[in-house]
Amino acid sequence: MIKINGFTCSFILCLSIASSACWGQEEITLEKLKLQLEILQKKIVQLEKQQMAATDSLEQATQVREEKANKITSQKIENSQTLNVYGTVRPTFGYIDESENSKADVRDALSHAGVKVTSEFAKNWRATLHGEWGIDLSNNGDFGKARQVYVALDSPLGRVGIGKQRPAQYLFIAEYVDIFNHSSSPFAYDPESLFFVDNLLTYQVESNGYTWIAAAQFDGDNGDNYRDLLNLGVSYDHQGLHAAFTYLTQDANTNGSTIGEDETYAAAFAYDFESGLYLALGYQDKAYQRINGDRDRNGHTLDLSAAYWLSKSYRLKLGYFDFSDGFDASNSYDFSGFNTTLEWLPTPYLRFHLEYLQRDFQYLTDFSSISIGFRYDFSTQWDY
């Protein structure tokens, strides 16, 4: 028993010593961990400060870059200019049967060339210089007859133009039926209607698919000393649909003297179907009002145009037209007729056509022709 008690005491003593040693070591380890934790917390705080400083620096750098980019963009807008040079050459060759005479002739289908310069000098403010001149291939290829020459200013309030320009009558009524390769197209519109008007002041504004145009001619050397022509129009365009209405009043002059006034109401409708079919109608009702004793009269023009893509490169065009000037038989130029055209378009800028035209006059000799023709378009643009 004595040996056992001695061994037991010795074992208990050893355990006590070991326990005391472990407890002391554990206290030392906890102190080290607390110290390391404090060091880590200080480093974390320091890293957070560095990260915040880097973020602020990055934001400032981004802001500076954006300001520089906006400044450069603004400078580009203020100095943005575009130069466009374009032209189209349209010779035709045909067999013509007119006034009981038959002949073959080379003619021109309104070839022309032009230059257009646009300068955007501020946001939503743009100035345009446009000049366009005809090229008459049927007469020695003469160049120089002005079609349109004007300067225009576009702003958030609309567009103002001064010079020789297209009037609302053509832009809203005739343009949509003018799809044929002929100098007299649209055929009913052509004899007495407006294509270009000189000394013209125009105002145009667009909103929600509607386009409004007001145009007035001021030619002090001819006719009235003030306004010689007033042309008002509105159109609606949306997803292939075009619908328009115009009003035109114009002084009628003979030898520099005003003999009355011509008043015209017109409407147009056109639709471009997804199937490749295109239909358009243009109608004008014209009242010839005279002040020198001549009889007042009424006339009209009607143009129907249709086109259909037979394939990717071939298109068929059909047209019907009817013109009346209101004169009696001895002076009347009334006619109606139709034309058929087959076009081949191997590229977007090149086309060939075969056309048959029949014009039946009510009191004059009929006219017919069959012709072939080429059309080559070009356009080049520079931005500077």
Coordinates of C-alpha atoms in Angstrom, one line a residue:
M1 CA 0.0 0.0 0.0
I2 CA 2.8 2.4 0.8
K3 CA 4.4 1.9 -2.7
I4 CA 1.1 2.4 -4.3
N5 CA 0.4 5.6 -2.4
G6 CA 3.9 6.9 -3.3
F7 CA 3.4 6.1 -7.0
T8 CA 0.0 7.8 -6.9
C9 CA 1.3 10.9 -5.3
S10 CA 4.2 11.0 -7.7
F11 CA 1.7 10.7 -10.7
I12 CA -0.6 13.4 -9.3
L13 CA 2.4 15.7 -8.8
C14 CA 3.6 15.2 -12.4
L15 CA 0.1 15.9 -13.7
S16 CA -0.1 19.1 -11.7
I17 CA 3.3 20.3 -13.0
A18 CA 2.3 19.5 -16.6
S19 CA -1.0 21.2 -16.2
S20 CA 0.6 24.3 -14.8
A21 CA 3.0 24.4 -17.7
C22 CA 0.3 24.0 -20.3
W23 CA -1.8 26.7 -18.7
G24 CA 1.1 29.1 -18.8
Q25 CA 1.8 28.3 -22.4
E26 CA -1.9 28.9 -23.3
E27 CA -1.8 32.3 -21.7
I28 CA 1.3 33.2 -23.7
T29 CA -0.4 32.0 -27.0
L30 CA -3.6 34.1 -26.3
E31 CA -1.5 37.2 -25.8
K32 CA 0.3 36.7 -29.1
L33 CA -3.0 36.2 -30.9
K34 CA -4.4 39.4 -29.5
L35 CA -1.3 41.3 -30.6
Q36 CA -1.5 39.8 -34.1
L37 CA -5.2 40.6 -34.3
E38 CA -4.5 44.2 -33.4
I39 CA -1.8 44.4 -36.1
L40 CA -4.2 42.9 -38.7
Q41 CA -6.9 45.4 -37.8
K42 CA -4.5 48.3 -38.2
K43 CA -3.4 46.9 -41.6
I44 CA -7.1 46.5 -42.7
V45 CA -7.9 50.1 -41.8
Q46 CA -4.8 51.2 -43.7
L47 CA -5.8 49.1 -46.8
E48 CA -9.3 50.5 -46.6
K49 CA -7.9 54.1 -46.6
Q50 CA -5.7 53.3 -49.6
Q51 CA -8.6 51.7 -51.5
M52 CA -10.8 54.7 -50.9
A53 CA -8.0 57.0 -52.0
A54 CA -7.5 54.9 -55.2
T55 CA -11.3 54.9 -55.9
D56 CA -11.5 58.7 -55.5
S57 CA -8.5 59.0 -57.9
L58 CA -10.1 56.7 -60.4
E59 CA -13.4 58.6 -60.3
Q60 CA -11.5 61.9 -60.8
A61 CA -9.6 60.4 -63.7
T62 CA -12.8 59.1 -65.3
Q63 CA -14.4 62.4 -64.9
V64 CA -11.5 64.2 -66.5
R65 CA -11.5 61.7 -69.4
E66 CA -15.3 62.2 -69.9
E67 CA -14.9 66.0 -69.8
K68 CA -12.1 65.8 -72.4
A69 CA -14.2 63.4 -74.6
N70 CA -17.3 65.7 -74.4
K71 CA -15.1 68.6 -75.2
I72 CA -13.6 66.8 -78.3
T73 CA -17.1 65.7 -79.3
S74 CA -18.4 69.2 -78.9
Q75 CA -15.6 70.5 -81.0
K76 CA -16.3 67.9 -83.7
I77 CA -19.9 68.8 -83.7
E78 CA -19.1 72.5 -83.9
N79 CA -16.7 71.9 -86.8
S80 CA -18.5 68.9 -88.5
Q81 CA -18.7 69.3 -92.3
T82 CA -19.7 66.9 -95.1
L83 CA -19.1 67.3 -98.8
N84 CA -21.2 65.1 -101.2
V85 CA -20.5 65.1 -104.9
Y86 CA -23.0 63.1 -107.0
G87 CA -24.4 62.6 -110.5
T88 CA -26.6 60.5 -112.7
V89 CA -26.3 60.0 -116.5
R90 CA -29.4 58.7 -118.3
P91 CA -29.2 58.4 -122.1
T92 CA -32.0 56.8 -124.0
F93 CA -32.4 55.6 -127.6
G94 CA -35.8 55.0 -129.1
Y95 CA -38.1 54.7 -132.1
I96 CA -40.7 57.6 -132.0
D97 CA -44.0 57.8 -133.9
E98 CA -45.3 61.4 -133.6
S99 CA -47.5 63.6 -135.8
E100 CA -47.5 60.9 -138.6
N101 CA -43.6 61.1 -138.6
S102 CA -41.4 58.3 -137.5
K103 CA -37.8 58.7 -136.4
A104 CA -35.1 57.2 -134.2
D105 CA -33.5 59.5 -131.7
V106 CA -31.0 59.7 -128.8
R107 CA -32.5 61.5 -125.9
D108 CA -31.9 62.3 -122.3
A109 CA -33.9 61.3 -119.2
L110 CA -32.9 64.2 -117.0
S111 CA -29.2 63.6 -116.4
H112 CA -27.7 65.9 -113.8
A113 CA -24.9 66.4 -111.4
G114 CA -24.5 68.3 -108.1
V115 CA -22.6 69.1 -105.0
K116 CA -24.0 69.4 -101.5
V117 CA -22.0 70.8 -98.5
T118 CA -23.4 70.5 -95.0
S119 CA -21.9 72.2 -91.9
E120 CA -23.1 71.4 -88.4
F121 CA -21.8 74.3 -86.4
A122 CA -23.7 73.6 -83.1
K123 CA -25.9 70.9 -81.7
N124 CA -29.1 70.6 -83.8
W125 CA -27.9 73.6 -86.0
R126 CA -26.8 72.8 -89.5
A127 CA -26.3 74.9 -92.7
T128 CA -26.6 73.4 -96.2
L129 CA -25.3 74.6 -99.6
H130 CA -26.8 72.7 -102.5
G131 CA -26.2 73.2 -106.2
E132 CA -27.4 70.9 -109.0
W133 CA -27.2 71.3 -112.8
G134 CA -28.6 69.4 -115.7
I135 CA -26.7 67.5 -118.3
D136 CA -28.5 67.4 -121.7
L137 CA -27.2 64.4 -123.6
S138 CA -29.6 65.1 -126.4
N139 CA -28.0 68.4 -127.2
N140 CA -24.2 68.0 -127.3
G141 CA -24.1 66.9 -123.6
D142 CA -24.5 70.6 -122.6
F143 CA -23.9 71.2 -118.9
G144 CA -25.0 74.1 -116.8
K145 CA -28.8 74.6 -116.7
A146 CA -29.5 75.0 -113.0
R147 CA -32.1 72.6 -111.4
Q148 CA -31.7 73.8 -107.9
V149 CA -29.3 76.2 -106.1
Y150 CA -30.0 77.2 -102.6
V151 CA -28.8 77.7 -99.0
A152 CA -30.7 76.3 -96.1
L153 CA -30.6 76.5 -92.3
D154 CA -31.8 73.6 -90.1
S155 CA -32.5 74.3 -86.5
P156 CA -34.7 72.9 -83.7
L157 CA -37.4 75.2 -85.0
G158 CA -37.4 73.8 -88.5
R159 CA -35.7 74.4 -91.8
V160 CA -35.5 77.6 -93.8
G161 CA -34.2 77.7 -97.4
I162 CA -33.6 80.5 -99.9
G163 CA -33.0 80.0 -103.7
K164 CA -34.1 77.7 -106.5
Q165 CA -35.6 74.6 -104.8
R166 CA -38.2 71.9 -105.1
P167 CA -41.6 73.1 -104.0
A168 CA -44.1 71.2 -101.9
Q169 CA -46.1 70.4 -105.0
Y170 CA -43.4 68.2 -106.3
L171 CA -42.0 66.8 -103.0
F172 CA -45.5 65.7 -101.8
I173 CA -47.4 65.0 -105.0
A174 CA -45.2 64.3 -108.0
E175 CA -42.2 62.6 -106.5
Y176 CA -44.1 59.5 -105.5
V177 CA -45.5 58.9 -109.0
D178 CA -42.3 60.0 -110.8
I179 CA -40.8 56.5 -111.1
F180 CA -40.2 56.2 -114.8
N181 CA -37.0 56.7 -116.9
H182 CA -38.4 59.5 -119.0
S183 CA -37.9 63.3 -119.1
S184 CA -41.7 63.8 -119.2
S185 CA -42.5 61.8 -116.1
P186 CA -44.9 62.1 -114.4
F187 CA -46.7 62.4 -117.7
A188 CA -50.0 64.2 -116.7
Y189 CA -48.2 66.3 -114.1
D190 CA -45.5 67.4 -116.5
P191 CA -47.0 69.9 -119.0
E192 CA -48.0 72.7 -116.5
S193 CA -46.9 71.8 -113.0
L194 CA -43.9 72.7 -110.8
F195 CA -40.6 70.8 -110.6
F196 CA -38.2 73.6 -109.5
V197 CA -39.0 77.2 -108.6
D198 CA -36.5 80.0 -108.5
N199 CA -36.5 83.0 -106.1
L200 CA -38.2 80.7 -103.5
L201 CA -38.4 81.0 -99.8
T202 CA -39.3 77.8 -97.9
Y203 CA -40.0 76.7 -94.4
Q204 CA -40.2 73.1 -93.4
V205 CA -40.9 71.4 -90.1
E206 CA -41.3 67.7 -89.1
S207 CA -43.1 66.2 -86.1
N208 CA -44.5 62.7 -85.3
G209 CA -44.5 61.5 -88.9
Y210 CA -46.0 64.8 -90.3
T211 CA -44.0 67.2 -92.6
W212 CA -45.3 70.7 -93.2
I213 CA -43.9 72.9 -95.9
A214 CA -44.7 76.5 -96.7
A215 CA -43.1 78.1 -99.9
A216 CA -43.4 81.5 -101.5
Q217 CA -41.8 82.9 -104.6
F218 CA -40.7 86.5 -104.6
D219 CA -39.6 87.6 -108.1
G220 CA -39.7 91.4 -108.3
D221 CA -38.8 91.5 -112.0
N222 CA -41.7 89.5 -113.2
G223 CA -45.4 89.7 -112.4
D224 CA -46.4 90.8 -108.9
N225 CA -43.9 93.1 -107.0
Y226 CA -44.4 91.0 -103.9
R227 CA -45.5 87.3 -103.7
D228 CA -45.8 85.5 -107.1
L229 CA -46.5 82.1 -105.8
L230 CA -47.7 80.4 -102.6
N231 CA -47.5 76.7 -102.0
L232 CA -48.6 75.0 -98.8
G233 CA -48.5 71.3 -98.0
V234 CA -48.6 68.6 -95.4
S235 CA -47.7 65.0 -95.6
Y236 CA -47.8 61.9 -93.4
D237 CA -45.3 59.2 -93.7
H238 CA -45.1 55.9 -91.8
Q239 CA -43.8 52.5 -92.6
G240 CA -44.1 52.7 -96.3
L241 CA -47.3 54.8 -96.3
H242 CA -47.4 58.3 -97.8
A243 CA -50.4 60.6 -97.8
A244 CA -50.3 64.3 -98.7
F245 CA -52.4 67.3 -99.4
T246 CA -51.2 70.6 -101.0
Y247 CA -52.6 74.0 -102.0
L248 CA -51.0 76.2 -104.7
T249 CA -51.9 79.7 -105.9
Q250 CA -49.7 81.2 -108.6
D251 CA -49.8 84.3 -110.8
A252 CA -50.5 83.7 -114.5
N253 CA -48.2 86.0 -116.6
T254 CA -48.1 86.7 -120.3
N255 CA -45.3 89.0 -121.6
G256 CA -44.5 90.2 -118.1
S257 CA -48.1 91.1 -117.3
T258 CA -50.3 89.3 -114.9
I259 CA -53.5 88.0 -116.6
G260 CA -54.9 86.1 -113.7
E261 CA -54.3 83.4 -111.2
D262 CA -54.1 79.7 -111.2
E263 CA -55.3 77.8 -108.1
T264 CA -54.6 74.2 -107.5
Y265 CA -55.7 71.7 -104.9
A266 CA -53.8 68.4 -104.9
A267 CA -53.6 65.0 -103.1
A268 CA -51.3 62.0 -103.2
F269 CA -51.3 58.5 -101.8
A270 CA -48.6 55.9 -102.0
Y271 CA -47.8 52.6 -100.3
D272 CA -44.8 50.4 -100.5
F273 CA -45.8 46.8 -99.6
E274 CA -43.4 44.3 -98.1
S275 CA -44.2 41.9 -101.0
G276 CA -42.3 44.2 -103.4
L277 CA -45.4 45.9 -104.8
Y278 CA -45.5 49.7 -104.9
L279 CA -48.6 51.8 -105.7
A280 CA -48.9 55.6 -106.0
L281 CA -51.6 58.1 -107.0
G282 CA -51.2 61.8 -107.6
Y283 CA -54.2 64.1 -108.5
Q284 CA -54.4 67.9 -109.0
D285 CA -57.6 70.0 -109.6
K286 CA -56.7 73.3 -111.2
A287 CA -58.8 76.4 -111.7
Y288 CA -57.6 78.9 -114.3
Q289 CA -58.9 82.3 -113.1
R290 CA -58.6 85.2 -115.6
I291 CA -59.0 88.9 -115.3
N292 CA -58.7 90.2 -118.9
G293 CA -61.9 88.9 -120.2
D294 CA -60.8 85.4 -121.1
R295 CA -63.0 82.6 -120.0
D296 CA -62.2 80.9 -116.7
R297 CA -61.7 77.2 -117.0
N298 CA -60.9 74.1 -114.9
G299 CA -58.5 71.3 -115.6
H300 CA -56.9 68.4 -113.8
T301 CA -54.0 65.9 -113.8
L302 CA -54.1 62.3 -112.7
D303 CA -51.1 60.0 -112.5
L304 CA -51.2 56.4 -111.4
S305 CA -47.9 54.5 -111.0
A306 CA -47.2 50.9 -110.0
A307 CA -44.0 48.8 -109.6
Y308 CA -43.3 45.2 -108.7
W309 CA -40.1 43.3 -108.2
L310 CA -40.2 40.3 -110.4
S311 CA -36.9 39.1 -108.8
K312 CA -33.9 40.6 -107.0
S313 CA -32.7 42.3 -110.2
Y314 CA -35.8 42.8 -112.4
R315 CA -38.7 45.2 -111.8
L316 CA -41.8 45.8 -113.8
K317 CA -43.4 49.3 -113.9
L318 CA -46.8 50.4 -115.1
G319 CA -48.4 53.8 -115.4
Y320 CA -51.7 55.4 -116.4
F321 CA -52.1 59.2 -116.8
D322 CA -54.8 61.7 -117.8
F323 CA -54.4 65.4 -118.4
S324 CA -57.0 68.2 -119.1
D325 CA -56.4 71.9 -119.5
G326 CA -60.0 72.9 -119.8
F327 CA -59.7 74.5 -123.2
D328 CA -62.2 73.8 -126.0
A329 CA -61.3 71.7 -129.0
S330 CA -59.4 74.3 -130.9
N331 CA -56.9 75.0 -128.1
S332 CA -57.1 71.8 -126.1
Y333 CA -54.0 69.7 -125.2
D334 CA -56.0 67.1 -123.4
F335 CA -54.5 63.6 -123.5
S336 CA -54.4 60.3 -121.6
G337 CA -52.2 57.2 -122.0
F338 CA -50.1 54.5 -120.4
N339 CA -46.5 53.3 -120.3
T340 CA -44.8 50.0 -119.5
T341 CA -41.3 49.6 -118.3
L342 CA -39.1 46.6 -117.6
E343 CA -35.9 47.4 -115.6
W344 CA -32.8 45.3 -115.0
L345 CA -30.7 46.5 -112.0
P346 CA -27.5 44.4 -111.8
T347 CA -26.2 46.8 -109.1
P348 CA -27.7 49.5 -106.9
Y349 CA -26.1 52.2 -109.1
L350 CA -26.7 50.8 -112.5
R351 CA -29.9 50.1 -114.4
F352 CA -31.1 49.3 -117.9
H353 CA -34.7 49.6 -119.1
L354 CA -37.0 48.9 -122.0
E355 CA -40.0 51.2 -122.2
Y356 CA -43.2 51.5 -124.3
L357 CA -45.1 54.8 -124.1
Q358 CA -48.5 55.6 -125.6
R359 CA -50.1 59.0 -125.4
D360 CA -53.5 59.5 -127.0
F361 CA -54.6 63.1 -127.5
Q362 CA -58.2 64.1 -127.7
Y363 CA -57.8 66.6 -130.5
L364 CA -54.2 66.2 -131.7
T365 CA -52.2 63.5 -133.3
D366 CA -51.3 60.6 -131.0
F367 CA -47.8 59.8 -129.8
S368 CA -46.0 56.5 -129.2
S369 CA -42.5 55.4 -128.6
I370 CA -40.4 52.3 -127.7
S371 CA -37.0 52.9 -126.2
I372 CA -34.1 51.4 -124.3
G373 CA -32.0 53.3 -121.9
F374 CA -29.1 53.3 -119.4
R375 CA -28.8 54.9 -116.0
Y376 CA -25.5 55.2 -114.1
D377 CA -25.5 56.9 -110.7
F378 CA -22.5 57.9 -108.6
S379 CA -22.1 59.5 -105.2
T380 CA -19.0 60.2 -103.1
Q381 CA -19.0 61.8 -99.6
W382 CA -16.2 63.3 -97.5
D383 CA -16.4 64.2 -93.8
Y384 CA -13.9 66.8 -92.6

